[in-house]
Amino acid sequence: MASEKRVLVTGGAGFIGSHLCERLLAADNDVLCIDNYFTGSKDNVAHLIQNPHFELMRHDVTFPLYIETDEIYNLACPASPVHYQFDPVQTTKTSVHGAINMLGLAKRVRAKIFQASTSEVYGDPEVHPQVETYWGRVNPIGPRACYDEGKRCAETLFFDYRRQHNLLIKVARIFNTYGPRMHPNDGRVVSNFIVQALRNDPVTIYGNGEQTRSFCYVDDLVEAFIRIMATGDDFTGPVNIGNPNEFTIRELADTVIELIGSKSEIISKPLPTDDPVQRQPDITIARDMLDWEPKIQLKEGLQKTIAYFDDRLSAE
Ligand code: NAD
Ligand code: UDP
């Protein structure tokens, strides 16, 4: 059967990218997945390798890429604070040079291009919940800046390519997302708490645990990506994608421990620098323009994620 489209996914061997590749293949597209395996792994896409419509290539987006494609989803970038702060200069390069290279490719082949931006562009926000018109409060010289400012600059590049070269761009601001294939050691709160609770190790709350986040299950997120790419030429975003149900980090710890039936105790650790106090997306634009809202609520999504980590830890 003829394929629908040729689609490039950068960072396709990562947590979200691997789910996106799966979803694009299920819709009969030809998928080229590129990744430098910094935080992603071949294991995440091993089950797709046999599919003749799937191709996997080692490539770093900070270098140019010459291929033909109809659509580009630009996801390449480490996403957890532990990983993006490991080599901050490379993080900025990945966001900025990566965006320039992928936008240059889109311009040459006239492809539609999607950018995985982030709620971190709002920094530690004074506007709550966060709306897309809010310009954010980011510390430009702190340890999170390589990620936050890199992603902000990538957004700038996307909108300049739109104004200067009339490119078809789609920018999504993703809020905290979780699910199977998160990296077990990436330090993000959902994976940390699940792995700690499964091992009956202490569950580490940073600060007093009153800071909030809103957690979106990966399948809901990927559905939004597909809907964003399918919008008309005049829809560029930025559009917030996330689950508006907000929880304190302490509530998350209690829920994970309860769902697992774990014997873990909760302990406190120092709050990292510039850790945002609260975060919740306003998803009015996504509801109105994409007819999208998350369907999987926290307990259901956590159960699926716990099952994944349980299998993975038992295999170790
Ligand atoms: P991830 O770390 O699992 O995936 C990122 C992928 O990009 C990995 O496979 C990694 O190896 C690859 N990569 C990194 N640098 C690269 C480079 N220079 N060249 C090629 N590949 C490179 O993280 P994720 O959670 O799947 O995030 C995917 C995207 O979504 C990222 O751009 C991230 O900023 C964005 N995002 C994620 C979240 C979240 O909560 N998971 C929230 C906001 C934004
Ligand atoms: N956090 C925590 N314990 C952990 C890992 C993270 O209390 O073991 C906190 C962290 O300080 C932050 C929240 O959980 O307030 C979300 O952290 P994560 O790294 O998952 O995402 P981000 O800060 O980028 O939203």
mmCIF file of C-alpha atoms and ligand atoms in Angstrom:
data_model
loop_
_atom_site.group_PDB
_atom_site.id
_atom_site.type_symbol
_atom_site.label_atom_id
_atom_site.label_comp_id
_atom_site.label_asym_id
_atom_site.label_seq_id
_atom_site.Cartn_x
_atom_site.Cartn_y
_atom_site.Cartn_z
ATOM 1 C CA MET A 1 0.000 0.000 0.000
ATOM 2 C CA ALA A 2 1.266 3.502 -0.803
ATOM 3 C CA SER A 3 2.352 5.513 2.225
ATOM 4 C CA GLU A 4 0.435 8.599 3.248
ATOM 5 C CA LYS A 5 3.447 10.847 3.821
ATOM 6 C CA ARG A 6 7.186 10.814 4.459
ATOM 7 C CA VAL A 7 7.689 12.022 8.023
ATOM 8 C CA LEU A 8 10.923 12.848 9.833
ATOM 9 C CA VAL A 9 10.992 12.582 13.641
ATOM 10 C CA THR A 10 14.082 14.046 15.314
ATOM 11 C CA GLY A 11 14.701 12.608 18.784
ATOM 12 C CA GLY A 12 12.502 9.722 17.668
ATOM 13 C CA ALA A 13 14.275 7.156 19.869
ATOM 14 C CA GLY A 14 13.385 9.111 23.008
ATOM 15 C CA PHE A 15 10.417 8.739 25.331
ATOM 16 C CA ILE A 16 7.838 10.865 23.465
ATOM 17 C CA GLY A 17 9.461 10.394 20.040
ATOM 18 C CA SER A 18 9.127 6.603 20.151
ATOM 19 C CA HIS A 19 5.378 6.866 20.864
ATOM 20 C CA LEU A 20 5.031 9.388 18.042
ATOM 21 C CA CYS A 21 6.858 7.091 15.569
ATOM 22 C CA GLU A 22 4.500 4.253 16.536
ATOM 23 C CA ARG A 23 1.460 6.432 16.011
ATOM 24 C CA LEU A 24 2.673 7.758 12.616
ATOM 25 C CA LEU A 25 3.393 4.224 11.371
ATOM 26 C CA ALA A 26 -0.074 3.095 12.458
ATOM 27 C CA ALA A 27 -1.456 5.839 10.183
ATOM 28 C CA ASP A 28 0.480 4.383 7.197
ATOM 29 C CA ASN A 29 3.227 6.987 7.000
ATOM 30 C CA ASP A 30 6.865 6.377 6.109
ATOM 31 C CA VAL A 31 8.851 7.350 9.186
ATOM 32 C CA LEU A 32 12.504 8.340 9.334
ATOM 33 C CA CYS A 33 13.634 8.472 12.967
ATOM 34 C CA ILE A 34 16.895 10.274 13.692
ATOM 35 C CA ASP A 35 18.603 10.367 17.072
ATOM 36 C CA ASN A 36 22.071 10.670 18.579
ATOM 37 C CA TYR A 37 21.034 8.351 21.484
ATOM 38 C CA PHE A 38 22.082 10.847 24.149
ATOM 39 C CA THR A 39 18.994 10.140 26.267
ATOM 40 C CA GLY A 40 17.050 7.928 23.873
ATOM 41 C CA SER A 41 17.877 4.354 22.930
ATOM 42 C CA LYS A 42 17.446 1.836 20.150
ATOM 43 C CA ASP A 43 15.496 -0.295 22.636
ATOM 44 C CA ASN A 44 12.679 2.270 22.562
ATOM 45 C CA VAL A 45 12.096 1.628 18.854
ATOM 46 C CA ALA A 46 13.373 -1.981 18.573
ATOM 47 C CA HIS A 47 9.803 -3.208 18.043
ATOM 48 C CA LEU A 48 9.471 -0.943 14.965
ATOM 49 C CA ILE A 49 12.660 -1.980 13.155
ATOM 50 C CA GLN A 50 11.006 -4.827 11.245
ATOM 51 C CA ASN A 51 8.415 -2.449 9.783
ATOM 52 C CA PRO A 52 9.465 -1.674 6.170
ATOM 53 C CA HIS A 53 8.025 1.844 6.550
ATOM 54 C CA PHE A 54 10.366 2.626 9.457
ATOM 55 C CA GLU A 55 13.975 3.755 9.157
ATOM 56 C CA LEU A 56 16.361 4.545 12.012
ATOM 57 C CA MET A 57 19.428 6.730 11.564
ATOM 58 C CA ARG A 58 22.093 7.940 13.991
ATOM 59 C CA HIS A 59 22.367 11.670 13.462
ATOM 60 C CA ASP A 60 22.996 14.731 15.613
ATOM 61 C CA VAL A 61 20.670 17.641 14.715
ATOM 62 C CA THR A 62 23.435 20.153 15.365
ATOM 63 C CA PHE A 63 24.743 19.021 11.962
ATOM 64 C CA PRO A 64 22.842 19.608 8.703
ATOM 65 C CA LEU A 65 20.739 16.821 7.235
ATOM 66 C CA TYR A 66 19.959 16.355 3.549
ATOM 67 C CA ILE A 67 16.907 14.167 2.989
ATOM 68 C CA GLU A 68 13.485 14.475 1.341
ATOM 69 C CA THR A 69 10.416 14.630 3.570
ATOM 70 C CA ASP A 70 6.861 16.010 3.709
ATOM 71 C CA GLU A 71 6.684 16.730 7.442
ATOM 72 C CA ILE A 72 9.163 17.212 10.284
ATOM 73 C CA TYR A 73 8.531 16.756 14.007
ATOM 74 C CA ASN A 74 11.484 18.330 15.810
ATOM 75 C CA LEU A 75 11.763 16.654 19.225
ATOM 76 C CA ALA A 76 15.534 16.244 19.559
ATOM 77 C CA CYS A 77 16.642 17.694 22.901
ATOM 78 C CA PRO A 78 17.280 16.216 26.351
ATOM 79 C CA ALA A 79 14.226 17.079 28.448
ATOM 80 C CA SER A 80 14.992 16.262 32.072
ATOM 81 C CA PRO A 81 16.922 18.744 34.242
ATOM 82 C CA VAL A 82 19.576 16.117 35.068
ATOM 83 C CA HIS A 83 20.266 15.424 31.405
ATOM 84 C CA TYR A 84 19.977 18.926 29.960
ATOM 85 C CA GLN A 85 22.295 20.295 32.680
ATOM 86 C CA PHE A 86 24.893 17.540 32.077
ATOM 87 C CA ASP A 87 26.322 19.384 29.033
ATOM 88 C CA PRO A 88 24.516 22.729 28.968
ATOM 89 C CA VAL A 89 26.413 24.084 25.955
ATOM 90 C CA GLN A 90 25.376 21.056 23.898
ATOM 91 C CA THR A 91 21.780 21.559 25.115
ATOM 92 C CA THR A 92 21.671 25.109 23.753
ATOM 93 C CA LYS A 93 23.339 23.958 20.527
ATOM 94 C CA THR A 94 20.788 21.177 20.132
ATOM 95 C CA SER A 95 17.869 23.581 20.522
ATOM 96 C CA VAL A 96 19.285 26.458 18.488
ATOM 97 C CA HIS A 97 21.538 24.866 15.827
ATOM 98 C CA GLY A 98 19.106 21.937 15.678
ATOM 99 C CA ALA A 99 16.221 24.316 14.941
ATOM 100 C CA ILE A 100 18.265 26.170 12.304
ATOM 101 C CA ASN A 101 19.212 22.897 10.579
ATOM 102 C CA MET A 102 15.700 21.468 10.636
ATOM 103 C CA LEU A 103 14.148 24.775 9.508
ATOM 104 C CA GLY A 104 16.700 24.944 6.685
ATOM 105 C CA LEU A 105 15.713 21.434 5.655
ATOM 106 C CA ALA A 106 11.998 22.361 5.811
ATOM 107 C CA LYS A 107 12.663 25.411 3.674
ATOM 108 C CA ARG A 108 14.562 23.437 1.027
ATOM 109 C CA VAL A 109 11.936 20.698 0.665
ATOM 110 C CA ARG A 110 8.920 22.911 1.592
ATOM 111 C CA ALA A 111 7.955 20.587 4.464
ATOM 112 C CA LYS A 112 5.597 21.432 7.321
ATOM 113 C CA ILE A 113 7.585 21.596 10.560
ATOM 114 C CA PHE A 114 6.520 21.036 14.175
ATOM 115 C CA GLN A 115 8.526 22.207 17.176
ATOM 116 C CA ALA A 116 8.359 20.457 20.567
ATOM 117 C CA SER A 117 8.585 23.567 22.735
ATOM 118 C CA THR A 118 7.966 23.570 26.449
ATOM 119 C CA SER A 119 6.158 25.122 29.380
ATOM 120 C CA GLU A 120 9.676 26.070 30.543
ATOM 121 C CA VAL A 121 9.443 29.077 28.194
ATOM 122 C CA TYR A 122 7.193 30.524 30.946
ATOM 123 C CA GLY A 123 9.956 29.991 33.532
ATOM 124 C CA ASP A 124 8.753 30.471 37.129
ATOM 125 C CA PRO A 125 5.469 32.125 36.116
ATOM 126 C CA GLU A 126 3.554 35.001 37.758
ATOM 127 C CA VAL A 127 0.502 34.244 35.591
ATOM 128 C CA HIS A 128 -1.499 31.198 36.613
ATOM 129 C CA PRO A 129 -2.651 29.117 34.801
ATOM 130 C CA GLN A 130 -0.270 29.904 31.954
ATOM 131 C CA VAL A 131 -1.773 31.285 28.742
ATOM 132 C CA GLU A 132 0.081 31.410 25.434
ATOM 133 C CA THR A 133 0.109 35.236 25.452
ATOM 134 C CA TYR A 134 2.175 35.277 28.669
ATOM 135 C CA TRP A 135 5.833 36.056 27.884
ATOM 136 C CA GLY A 136 7.266 34.233 30.861
ATOM 137 C CA ARG A 137 9.756 34.821 33.654
ATOM 138 C CA VAL A 138 12.988 33.010 32.874
ATOM 139 C CA ASN A 139 16.329 33.529 34.596
ATOM 140 C CA PRO A 140 18.669 33.863 31.582
ATOM 141 C CA ILE A 141 21.835 32.935 33.503
ATOM 142 C CA GLY A 142 20.664 30.144 35.816
ATOM 143 C CA PRO A 143 21.268 26.389 35.505
ATOM 144 C CA ARG A 144 17.934 25.832 33.693
ATOM 145 C CA ALA A 145 18.617 28.594 31.146
ATOM 146 C CA CYS A 146 20.402 26.352 28.615
ATOM 147 C CA TYR A 147 17.095 24.541 28.173
ATOM 148 C CA ASP A 148 14.605 27.387 28.724
ATOM 149 C CA GLU A 149 16.419 29.999 26.651
ATOM 150 C CA GLY A 150 17.410 27.433 24.009
ATOM 151 C CA LYS A 151 13.761 26.542 23.546
ATOM 152 C CA ARG A 152 12.743 30.226 23.554
ATOM 153 C CA CYS A 153 15.310 30.979 20.854
ATOM 154 C CA ALA A 154 14.059 27.994 18.832
ATOM 155 C CA GLU A 155 10.544 29.492 18.962
ATOM 156 C CA THR A 156 11.986 32.808 17.737
ATOM 157 C CA LEU A 157 13.662 31.019 14.816
ATOM 158 C CA PHE A 158 10.439 29.215 13.920
ATOM 159 C CA PHE A 159 8.484 32.478 13.785
ATOM 160 C CA ASP A 160 11.252 34.266 11.855
ATOM 161 C CA TYR A 161 11.337 31.470 9.259
ATOM 162 C CA ARG A 162 7.573 31.851 9.015
ATOM 163 C CA ARG A 163 7.798 35.660 8.508
ATOM 164 C CA GLN A 164 10.890 35.588 6.289
ATOM 165 C CA HIS A 165 10.340 32.406 4.251
ATOM 166 C CA ASN A 166 6.610 31.732 4.679
ATOM 167 C CA LEU A 167 7.290 28.304 6.182
ATOM 168 C CA LEU A 168 4.430 26.204 7.551
ATOM 169 C CA ILE A 169 5.267 26.026 11.244
ATOM 170 C CA LYS A 170 3.496 24.482 14.228
ATOM 171 C CA VAL A 171 4.733 25.219 17.757
ATOM 172 C CA ALA A 172 3.458 23.230 20.761
ATOM 173 C CA ARG A 173 4.335 24.165 24.348
ATOM 174 C CA ILE A 174 4.398 20.842 26.139
ATOM 175 C CA PHE A 175 3.743 20.625 29.892
ATOM 176 C CA ASN A 176 5.069 17.779 32.086
ATOM 177 C CA THR A 177 4.395 14.505 30.298
ATOM 178 C CA TYR A 178 4.914 10.970 31.592
ATOM 179 C CA GLY A 179 4.413 7.370 30.519
ATOM 180 C CA PRO A 180 6.180 4.143 29.534
ATOM 181 C CA ARG A 181 9.730 4.514 28.119
ATOM 182 C CA MET A 182 10.679 7.435 30.320
ATOM 183 C CA HIS A 183 14.331 7.012 31.202
ATOM 184 C CA PRO A 184 14.470 5.356 34.675
ATOM 185 C CA ASN A 185 17.441 7.526 35.739
ATOM 186 C CA ASP A 186 16.496 10.835 34.184
ATOM 187 C CA GLY A 187 15.564 12.365 37.513
ATOM 188 C CA ARG A 188 12.103 13.497 36.492
ATOM 189 C CA VAL A 189 9.595 13.342 39.260
ATOM 190 C CA VAL A 190 7.211 10.667 37.937
ATOM 191 C CA SER A 191 9.939 8.192 36.963
ATOM 192 C CA ASN A 192 11.910 8.897 40.164
ATOM 193 C CA PHE A 193 8.926 8.323 42.450
ATOM 194 C CA ILE A 194 7.787 5.153 40.647
ATOM 195 C CA VAL A 195 11.260 3.576 40.597
ATOM 196 C CA GLN A 196 11.872 4.514 44.251
ATOM 197 C CA ALA A 197 8.480 3.176 45.370
ATOM 198 C CA LEU A 198 8.843 -0.084 43.404
ATOM 199 C CA ARG A 199 12.186 -0.666 45.132
ATOM 200 C CA ASN A 200 10.777 0.375 48.551
ATOM 201 C CA ASP A 201 13.521 3.032 48.629
ATOM 202 C CA PRO A 202 12.841 6.458 50.168
ATOM 203 C CA VAL A 203 10.733 8.707 47.904
ATOM 204 C CA THR A 204 12.603 12.011 47.537
ATOM 205 C CA ILE A 205 10.531 15.199 47.703
ATOM 206 C CA TYR A 206 12.542 18.302 46.823
ATOM 207 C CA GLY A 207 11.645 21.280 49.029
ATOM 208 C CA ASN A 208 8.387 21.133 50.971
ATOM 209 C CA GLY A 209 6.469 19.317 48.214
ATOM 210 C CA GLU A 210 3.921 22.136 47.919
ATOM 211 C CA GLN A 211 5.147 23.077 44.420
ATOM 212 C CA THR A 212 2.681 21.970 41.747
ATOM 213 C CA ARG A 213 2.806 20.379 38.300
ATOM 214 C CA SER A 214 0.139 19.186 35.859
ATOM 215 C CA PHE A 215 0.880 15.769 34.370
ATOM 216 C CA CYS A 216 -0.172 14.658 30.880
ATOM 217 C CA TYR A 217 -0.116 11.007 29.773
ATOM 218 C CA VAL A 218 1.965 10.452 26.624
ATOM 219 C CA ASP A 219 -0.870 9.028 24.460
ATOM 220 C CA ASP A 220 -2.914 12.195 24.984
ATOM 221 C CA LEU A 221 0.099 14.293 24.039
ATOM 222 C CA VAL A 222 0.796 12.383 20.820
ATOM 223 C CA GLU A 223 -2.858 12.733 19.790
ATOM 224 C CA ALA A 224 -2.462 16.501 20.149
ATOM 225 C CA PHE A 225 0.723 16.489 17.993
ATOM 226 C CA ILE A 226 -1.127 14.742 15.164
ATOM 227 C CA ARG A 227 -4.026 17.199 15.387
ATOM 228 C CA ILE A 228 -1.664 20.186 15.395
ATOM 229 C CA MET A 229 0.144 18.951 12.280
ATOM 230 C CA ALA A 230 -3.228 18.493 10.527
ATOM 231 C CA THR A 231 -4.338 22.111 11.111
ATOM 232 C CA GLY A 232 -4.610 24.607 8.255
ATOM 233 C CA ASP A 233 -1.719 26.741 6.992
ATOM 234 C CA ASP A 234 -2.688 29.737 9.135
ATOM 235 C CA PHE A 235 -2.451 27.847 12.454
ATOM 236 C CA THR A 236 1.060 28.241 13.840
ATOM 237 C CA GLY A 237 0.568 28.060 17.601
ATOM 238 C CA PRO A 238 2.165 28.439 20.047
ATOM 239 C CA VAL A 239 -0.387 26.179 21.660
ATOM 240 C CA ASN A 240 -0.214 24.770 25.182
ATOM 241 C CA ILE A 241 -0.542 20.998 25.393
ATOM 242 C CA GLY A 242 -0.887 19.426 28.801
ATOM 243 C CA ASN A 243 -3.315 18.188 31.385
ATOM 244 C CA PRO A 244 -4.805 21.061 33.417
ATOM 245 C CA ASN A 245 -5.327 18.892 36.526
ATOM 246 C CA GLU A 246 -2.754 20.263 38.922
ATOM 247 C CA PHE A 247 -1.233 18.336 41.839
ATOM 248 C CA THR A 248 1.310 19.140 44.503
ATOM 249 C CA ILE A 249 4.453 17.021 44.375
ATOM 250 C CA ARG A 250 3.491 15.642 47.808
ATOM 251 C CA GLU A 251 0.107 14.487 46.432
ATOM 252 C CA LEU A 252 1.943 12.782 43.583
ATOM 253 C CA ALA A 253 4.253 10.974 46.037
ATOM 254 C CA ASP A 254 1.290 9.787 48.141
ATOM 255 C CA THR A 255 -0.595 8.576 45.050
ATOM 256 C CA VAL A 256 2.372 6.633 43.651
ATOM 257 C CA ILE A 257 3.055 4.971 47.027
ATOM 258 C CA GLU A 258 -0.629 4.056 47.413
ATOM 259 C CA LEU A 259 -0.990 2.638 43.867
ATOM 260 C CA ILE A 260 2.121 0.487 44.269
ATOM 261 C CA GLY A 261 1.320 -0.508 47.861
ATOM 262 C CA SER A 262 4.928 0.435 48.620
ATOM 263 C CA LYS A 263 6.649 0.481 52.012
ATOM 264 C CA SER A 264 8.703 3.540 51.010
ATOM 265 C CA GLU A 265 8.993 6.442 53.426
ATOM 266 C CA ILE A 266 8.970 10.026 52.130
ATOM 267 C CA ILE A 267 12.138 12.076 52.700
ATOM 268 C CA SER A 268 12.964 15.731 51.939
ATOM 269 C CA LYS A 269 15.861 16.945 49.800
ATOM 270 C CA PRO A 270 16.872 20.514 48.917
ATOM 271 C CA LEU A 271 14.848 22.282 46.228
ATOM 272 C CA PRO A 272 16.876 22.744 43.007
ATOM 273 C CA THR A 273 17.711 26.326 41.920
ATOM 274 C CA ASP A 274 14.982 28.104 39.913
ATOM 275 C CA ASP A 275 12.505 25.252 40.457
ATOM 276 C CA PRO A 276 9.101 26.687 39.354
ATOM 277 C CA VAL A 277 6.567 26.969 42.193
ATOM 278 C CA GLN A 278 3.467 26.205 40.173
ATOM 279 C CA ARG A 279 2.576 25.125 36.682
ATOM 280 C CA GLN A 280 -0.747 24.530 34.991
ATOM 281 C CA PRO A 281 -1.626 24.949 31.313
ATOM 282 C CA ASP A 282 -4.571 26.966 30.078
ATOM 283 C CA ILE A 283 -5.656 24.728 27.181
ATOM 284 C CA THR A 284 -8.473 26.906 25.779
ATOM 285 C CA ILE A 285 -6.726 27.248 22.389
ATOM 286 C CA ALA A 286 -6.147 23.486 22.140
ATOM 287 C CA ARG A 287 -9.793 22.826 23.016
ATOM 288 C CA ASP A 288 -11.117 25.382 20.524
ATOM 289 C CA MET A 289 -8.718 24.923 17.605
ATOM 290 C CA LEU A 290 -7.867 21.218 17.875
ATOM 291 C CA ASP A 291 -10.980 19.906 19.607
ATOM 292 C CA TRP A 292 -8.494 18.250 21.961
ATOM 293 C CA GLU A 293 -8.335 17.642 25.658
ATOM 294 C CA PRO A 294 -6.591 14.967 27.685
ATOM 295 C CA LYS A 295 -8.613 11.812 28.299
ATOM 296 C CA ILE A 296 -6.322 9.840 30.613
ATOM 297 C CA GLN A 297 -6.305 11.048 34.195
ATOM 298 C CA LEU A 298 -3.445 10.731 36.639
ATOM 299 C CA LYS A 299 -4.245 7.435 38.390
ATOM 300 C CA GLU A 300 -4.943 5.591 35.126
ATOM 301 C CA GLY A 301 -1.779 6.931 33.486
ATOM 302 C CA LEU A 302 0.304 6.171 36.569
ATOM 303 C CA GLN A 303 -0.960 2.570 36.605
ATOM 304 C CA LYS A 304 0.206 2.058 32.988
ATOM 305 C CA THR A 305 3.555 3.676 33.762
ATOM 306 C CA ILE A 306 4.028 1.648 36.950
ATOM 307 C CA ALA A 307 3.356 -1.569 34.965
ATOM 308 C CA TYR A 308 6.086 -0.569 32.472
ATOM 309 C CA PHE A 309 8.691 0.169 35.153
ATOM 310 C CA ASP A 310 7.737 -2.954 37.099
ATOM 311 C CA ASP A 311 8.473 -5.119 34.011
ATOM 312 C CA ARG A 312 11.663 -3.241 33.318
ATOM 313 C CA LEU A 313 13.002 -3.507 36.863
ATOM 314 C CA SER A 314 12.089 -7.207 37.114
ATOM 315 C CA ALA A 315 14.109 -7.857 33.938
ATOM 316 C CA GLU A 316 17.260 -6.268 35.453
HETATM 317 P P1 NAD B 1 13.916 12.312 25.744
HETATM 318 O O1 NAD B 1 15.178 12.755 26.367
HETATM 319 O O2 NAD B 1 13.418 10.944 26.044
HETATM 320 O O3 NAD B 1 13.970 12.477 24.163
HETATM 321 C C1 NAD B 1 14.809 13.372 23.488
HETATM 322 C C2 NAD B 1 15.496 12.615 22.358
HETATM 323 O O4 NAD B 1 16.327 13.527 21.632
HETATM 324 C C3 NAD B 1 16.397 11.491 22.864
HETATM 325 O O5 NAD B 1 16.157 10.304 22.131
HETATM 326 C C4 NAD B 1 17.809 12.021 22.626
HETATM 327 O O6 NAD B 1 18.753 11.004 22.433
HETATM 328 C C5 NAD B 1 17.577 12.883 21.400
HETATM 329 N N1 NAD B 1 18.596 13.931 21.213
HETATM 330 C C6 NAD B 1 19.098 14.778 22.146
HETATM 331 N N2 NAD B 1 19.990 15.604 21.590
HETATM 332 C C7 NAD B 1 20.044 15.283 20.265
HETATM 333 C C8 NAD B 1 20.782 15.768 19.171
HETATM 334 N N3 NAD B 1 21.656 16.781 19.304
HETATM 335 N N4 NAD B 1 20.581 15.192 17.948
HETATM 336 C C9 NAD B 1 19.706 14.165 17.796
HETATM 337 N N5 NAD B 1 18.987 13.649 18.801
HETATM 338 C C10 NAD B 1 19.152 14.213 20.024
HETATM 339 O O7 NAD B 1 12.816 13.409 26.154
HETATM 340 P P2 NAD B 1 11.273 13.499 25.834
HETATM 341 O O8 NAD B 1 10.581 13.661 27.129
HETATM 342 O O9 NAD B 1 10.846 12.426 24.905
HETATM 343 O O10 NAD B 1 11.214 14.913 25.088
HETATM 344 C C11 NAD B 1 11.038 15.035 23.681
HETATM 345 C C12 NAD B 1 10.872 16.523 23.341
HETATM 346 O O11 NAD B 1 9.722 17.045 24.013
HETATM 347 C C13 NAD B 1 12.072 17.378 23.759
HETATM 348 O O12 NAD B 1 12.316 18.338 22.761
HETATM 349 C C14 NAD B 1 11.581 18.063 25.020
HETATM 350 O O13 NAD B 1 12.195 19.306 25.208
HETATM 351 C C15 NAD B 1 10.090 18.203 24.740
HETATM 352 N N6 NAD B 1 9.334 18.287 25.991
HETATM 353 C C16 NAD B 1 9.141 17.192 26.789
HETATM 354 C C17 NAD B 1 8.438 17.338 27.979
HETATM 355 C C18 NAD B 1 8.183 16.165 28.899
HETATM 356 O O14 NAD B 1 7.567 16.347 29.956
HETATM 357 N N7 NAD B 1 8.558 14.951 28.582
HETATM 358 C C19 NAD B 1 7.929 18.596 28.364
HETATM 359 C C20 NAD B 1 8.183 19.678 27.538
HETATM 360 C C21 NAD B 1 8.865 19.529 26.345
HETATM 361 N N1 UDP B 2 11.014 16.553 42.212
HETATM 362 C C1 UDP B 2 10.965 15.973 43.472
HETATM 363 N N2 UDP B 2 11.593 14.784 43.660
HETATM 364 C C2 UDP B 2 12.249 14.137 42.657
HETATM 365 C C3 UDP B 2 12.294 14.721 41.373
HETATM 366 C C4 UDP B 2 11.670 15.952 41.189
HETATM 367 O O1 UDP B 2 10.368 16.515 44.408
HETATM 368 O O2 UDP B 2 12.800 13.033 42.936
HETATM 369 C C5 UDP B 2 10.308 17.836 41.995
HETATM 370 C C6 UDP B 2 11.120 18.927 41.305
HETATM 371 O O3 UDP B 2 11.864 19.677 42.248
HETATM 372 C C7 UDP B 2 10.013 19.745 40.660
HETATM 373 C C8 UDP B 2 8.958 18.714 40.291
HETATM 374 O O4 UDP B 2 9.232 17.574 41.110
HETATM 375 O O5 UDP B 2 9.451 20.650 41.588
HETATM 376 C C9 UDP B 2 8.983 18.311 38.820
HETATM 377 O O6 UDP B 2 10.310 17.979 38.486
HETATM 378 P P1 UDP B 2 10.732 17.414 37.058
HETATM 379 O O7 UDP B 2 12.219 17.329 37.055
HETATM 380 O O8 UDP B 2 9.969 16.163 36.786
HETATM 381 O O9 UDP B 2 10.196 18.475 36.023
HETATM 382 P P2 UDP B 2 10.271 20.090 35.906
HETATM 383 O O10 UDP B 2 10.882 20.686 37.160
HETATM 384 O O11 UDP B 2 11.088 20.326 34.698
HETATM 385 O O12 UDP B 2 8.844 20.472 35.761
#
